[in-house]
Coordinates of C-alpha atoms in Angstrom, one line a residue:
Chain O
X1 CA 81.9 107.2 120.4
X2 CA 82.2 110.4 118.3
X3 CA 78.8 111.3 117.0
X4 CA 78.9 111.7 113.3
X5 CA 75.1 111.7 112.8
X6 CA 75.2 115.2 111.3
X7 CA 78.1 113.7 109.1
X8 CA 81.5 115.1 108.7
X9 CA 82.7 118.1 106.4
X10 CA 80.7 117.4 103.8
X11 CA 76.9 117.2 103.2
X12 CA 75.2 114.0 104.8
X13 CA 72.4 114.0 102.1
X14 CA 69.5 111.4 102.1
X15 CA 68.7 108.1 103.6
X16 CA 70.4 105.3 101.2
X17 CA 67.3 103.2 100.3
X18 CA 67.2 99.5 99.0
X19 CA 68.4 96.1 99.6
X20 CA 72.1 97.3 99.1
X21 CA 72.6 98.7 102.7
X22 CA 72.0 97.3 106.1
X23 CA 71.5 99.9 109.0
X24 CA 71.3 103.4 108.8
X25 CA 73.3 104.9 105.7
X26 CA 73.1 108.5 104.1
X27 CA 74.3 109.4 100.8
X28 CA 75.1 112.8 99.1
X29 CA 76.1 113.1 95.3
X30 CA 78.8 115.7 95.2
X31 CA 79.5 115.2 91.4
X32 CA 76.9 113.7 89.1
X33 CA 77.2 110.7 86.9
X34 CA 77.3 112.4 84.0
X35 CA 79.5 115.6 83.6
X36 CA 82.3 117.0 81.9
X37 CA 84.9 116.0 84.9
X38 CA 83.9 112.3 84.1
X39 CA 84.5 111.5 87.7
X40 CA 81.3 110.7 89.9
X41 CA 81.8 111.1 93.5
X42 CA 79.9 111.4 96.8
X43 CA 79.8 111.3 100.5
X44 CA 78.5 108.3 102.5
X45 CA 77.7 108.3 106.2
X46 CA 77.4 104.9 107.9
X47 CA 75.7 104.8 111.4
X48 CA 77.7 102.2 113.8
X49 CA 77.1 98.5 112.4
X50 CA 75.6 99.8 109.1
X51 CA 77.1 98.5 105.8
X52 CA 76.6 98.1 102.1
X53 CA 76.2 94.5 100.4
X54 CA 79.0 92.7 98.5
X55 CA 79.5 94.6 95.2
X56 CA 82.2 95.3 92.5
X57 CA 83.1 98.2 90.2
X58 CA 83.9 97.4 86.6
X59 CA 86.4 100.6 86.7
X60 CA 87.3 100.6 90.1
X61 CA 86.8 103.0 93.1
X62 CA 88.8 105.1 95.5
X63 CA 87.2 105.7 99.1
X64 CA 88.8 109.0 101.0
X65 CA 87.9 108.1 104.8
X66 CA 87.0 111.6 106.3
X67 CA 85.5 110.4 109.6
X68 CA 85.1 107.5 111.9
X69 CA 86.4 104.0 111.4
X70 CA 85.0 101.0 109.9
X71 CA 85.8 97.9 107.7
X72 CA 86.8 97.2 103.9
X73 CA 86.9 93.7 103.0
X74 CA 87.7 91.9 99.6
X75 CA 86.4 88.5 99.0
X76 CA 88.8 86.0 100.3
X77 CA 90.7 88.1 102.4
X78 CA 90.4 89.2 106.0
X79 CA 88.4 92.6 106.7
X80 CA 90.8 95.7 107.2
X81 CA 90.0 98.2 109.7
X82 CA 89.7 101.8 108.0
X83 CA 89.8 105.0 109.8
X84 CA 89.8 108.9 109.0
X85 CA 92.8 109.6 106.8
X86 CA 92.8 106.2 105.0
X87 CA 92.7 105.9 101.3
X88 CA 91.2 102.8 100.0
X89 CA 91.8 101.7 96.3
X90 CA 89.6 99.3 95.1
X91 CA 90.7 97.5 91.9
X92 CA 88.3 96.9 89.0
X93 CA 86.0 93.9 89.5
X94 CA 87.1 93.0 93.0
X95 CA 84.1 91.8 95.1
X96 CA 84.0 93.7 98.3
X97 CA 82.0 95.4 100.9
X98 CA 82.5 98.5 103.3
X99 CA 80.9 99.9 106.3
X100 CA 81.0 101.2 109.9
X101 CA 82.4 99.3 112.8
X102 CA 80.1 98.4 115.6
X103 CA 81.1 101.1 118.0
X104 CA 81.8 103.9 115.4
X105 CA 80.4 106.0 112.6
X106 CA 82.1 105.9 109.3
X107 CA 82.2 108.7 106.8
X108 CA 83.8 108.5 103.4
X109 CA 83.9 110.3 100.1
X110 CA 83.8 107.7 97.1
X111 CA 85.1 108.5 93.6
X112 CA 84.0 106.2 90.7
X113 CA 87.0 105.7 88.8
X114 CA 86.9 104.8 84.8
X115 CA 83.3 105.5 84.8
X116 CA 83.0 104.5 81.1
X117 CA 83.5 100.8 82.1
X118 CA 80.0 100.7 83.6
X119 CA 77.9 100.6 86.8
X120 CA 78.5 99.2 89.9
X121 CA 77.3 95.5 90.3
X122 CA 75.4 94.6 93.5
X123 CA 75.5 91.2 95.1
X124 CA 74.3 89.5 98.3
X125 CA 74.3 91.1 101.8
X126 CA 77.0 90.8 104.1
X127 CA 75.8 88.0 106.7
X128 CA 75.2 89.0 110.2
X129 CA 77.3 86.2 111.2
X130 CA 80.3 87.3 109.1
X131 CA 79.9 90.9 110.2
X132 CA 79.5 90.0 114.1
X133 CA 82.6 87.8 114.0
X134 CA 84.8 91.0 113.1
Chain I
X1 CA 92.7 130.7 114.1
X2 CA 92.5 126.8 113.8
X3 CA 95.9 125.3 113.4
X4 CA 96.1 123.0 110.6
X5 CA 99.9 123.0 110.4
X6 CA 99.8 119.2 110.9
X7 CA 97.0 119.0 108.1
X8 CA 93.7 117.5 108.5
X9 CA 92.7 114.0 108.1
X10 CA 95.0 113.0 105.1
X11 CA 98.8 113.3 105.3
X12 CA 100.5 116.5 105.1
X13 CA 103.3 115.5 102.8
X14 CA 106.4 117.5 101.9
X15 CA 106.9 121.2 100.9
X16 CA 105.9 122.1 97.7
X17 CA 108.8 123.5 96.0
X18 CA 109.3 126.0 92.9
X19 CA 107.9 128.9 91.4
X20 CA 104.2 127.6 91.2
X21 CA 103.6 128.5 94.9
X22 CA 103.8 131.4 97.3
X23 CA 104.1 130.9 101.1
X24 CA 104.3 127.7 103.1
X25 CA 102.5 124.8 101.0
X26 CA 102.7 121.1 101.5
X27 CA 101.7 118.3 99.2
X28 CA 101.0 114.7 99.6
X29 CA 100.2 112.5 96.5
X30 CA 97.4 110.1 97.4
X31 CA 96.9 108.3 94.0
X32 CA 100.0 108.6 91.4
X33 CA 99.7 109.9 88.0
X34 CA 99.8 106.6 86.4
X35 CA 97.5 103.9 87.8
X36 CA 94.8 101.6 86.8
X37 CA 92.4 104.1 88.6
X38 CA 93.3 107.0 86.0
X39 CA 92.5 109.4 88.6
X40 CA 95.4 111.2 90.3
X41 CA 94.5 112.8 93.4
X42 CA 96.6 114.3 96.4
X43 CA 96.3 116.5 99.5
X44 CA 97.5 120.1 99.7
X45 CA 97.9 122.1 103.0
X46 CA 98.3 125.9 102.4
X47 CA 99.5 128.1 105.5
X48 CA 97.7 131.4 106.0
X49 CA 98.4 133.7 102.9
X50 CA 99.9 130.9 100.8
X51 CA 98.6 130.2 97.4
X52 CA 99.5 128.8 94.1
X53 CA 100.1 130.7 90.8
X54 CA 97.6 131.0 88.0
X55 CA 97.0 127.8 86.2
X56 CA 94.8 125.6 84.0
X57 CA 93.9 121.9 83.6
X58 CA 93.3 120.4 80.1
X59 CA 90.8 118.0 81.6
X60 CA 89.5 120.0 84.6
X61 CA 89.9 119.2 88.1
X62 CA 87.8 119.0 91.3
X63 CA 88.8 120.2 94.7
X64 CA 87.3 118.8 98.0
X65 CA 88.0 121.3 100.9
X66 CA 88.6 119.3 104.0
X67 CA 89.6 122.3 106.4
X68 CA 90.1 125.8 106.7
X69 CA 89.0 128.6 104.5
X70 CA 90.6 130.1 101.4
X71 CA 89.9 131.6 97.9
X72 CA 89.4 130.2 94.5
X73 CA 89.2 132.5 91.6
X74 CA 88.7 132.2 87.8
X75 CA 90.2 134.8 85.7
X76 CA 87.8 137.7 85.0
X77 CA 85.6 136.8 87.9
X78 CA 85.6 137.7 91.6
X79 CA 87.4 135.5 94.2
X80 CA 85.1 133.1 95.9
X81 CA 85.6 132.2 99.5
X82 CA 86.0 128.4 100.0
X83 CA 85.5 126.6 103.2
X84 CA 85.7 123.0 104.7
X85 CA 82.6 121.1 103.0
X86 CA 82.9 123.0 99.8
X87 CA 83.3 121.1 96.3
X88 CA 85.0 123.4 93.7
X89 CA 84.5 122.2 90.3
X90 CA 87.1 123.6 87.9
X91 CA 86.3 123.3 84.1
X92 CA 88.8 122.3 81.7
X93 CA 91.2 125.2 80.3
X94 CA 89.9 127.8 83.0
X95 CA 92.9 129.9 84.1
X96 CA 92.6 130.1 87.9
X97 CA 94.3 130.0 91.4
X98 CA 93.5 128.9 94.8
X99 CA 94.9 129.2 98.2
X100 CA 94.6 130.0 101.9
X101 CA 92.8 133.1 103.5
X102 CA 95.1 135.7 105.0
X103 CA 93.7 134.4 108.6
X104 CA 93.3 130.8 107.9
X105 CA 94.9 127.5 106.8
X106 CA 93.3 125.7 103.8
X107 CA 93.4 122.1 103.3
X108 CA 92.0 120.3 100.2
X109 CA 92.1 117.3 98.2
X110 CA 92.6 117.7 94.5
X111 CA 91.2 115.2 91.9
X112 CA 92.7 115.3 88.3
X113 CA 89.9 114.6 85.9
X114 CA 90.3 113.2 82.4
X115 CA 93.9 113.1 83.0
X116 CA 94.6 111.8 79.5
X117 CA 94.0 115.5 78.3
X118 CA 97.2 116.5 79.4
X119 CA 99.3 118.1 82.3
X120 CA 98.4 121.3 84.4
X121 CA 99.8 124.2 82.6
X122 CA 101.4 126.8 85.0
X123 CA 101.4 130.6 84.4
X124 CA 102.2 133.8 86.4
X125 CA 101.9 134.4 90.1
X126 CA 99.1 135.8 91.7
X127 CA 100.1 139.5 92.5
X128 CA 100.5 140.5 96.1
X129 CA 98.4 143.6 95.4
X130 CA 95.7 141.4 93.7
X131 CA 95.7 139.0 96.9
X132 CA 95.9 141.7 99.5
X133 CA 92.9 143.5 98.0
X134 CA 90.7 140.4 98.8

């Protein structure tokens, strides 16, 4: 397994805290929420098996996977494997989660699109039995 | 010199054609100009010494440098070295250029911010004597 514990290319940032993450996750903001660019973005590093909770974005989001492999799943659909070089296009208001594979780190840039539509809505965690079945 | 001729992480795409580039440059569109994400982006790979012409963006642009090293220069200011991991924040309507160093490939993602403000305005090439003096 490639060790991406010091992240990959962009800064690793600080541990992500709170109930919206399971496992070890780090985040670094690259472009702030409010700026003349109107395009918040950041870098997220997931340790193996780490993931976020189900959530949705009222204006959508783009993920640029810069390192490792993991999962992206929209509600009601099978989880898709995502790896470095993949571009994930998350439509507005689609409930989804993303995170690392069991045997890989995952590093991605996120870009909040149409930020004027509002903030991310966080929902319930991905159950261990759902994740473990992948 | 690290060979990034097959790009780095994201697809290399096709040769960039026309008068707005000098040297070998490749581009791959990752998110189209018109989409629900309202956030066009792409991957650009510059061979050593390759660069674009002076230009400006009416809504600004963000560059995420994913590989190699090169230069970013705003009109009237010294050129800044940029390398993998750097985030370049280009304000709206600021005349600038970017490209590879003489001894390095440069690969970056570009993100067009505030695309509703209008299209990139291309201007004159960076002179060889300006570039060679860096």
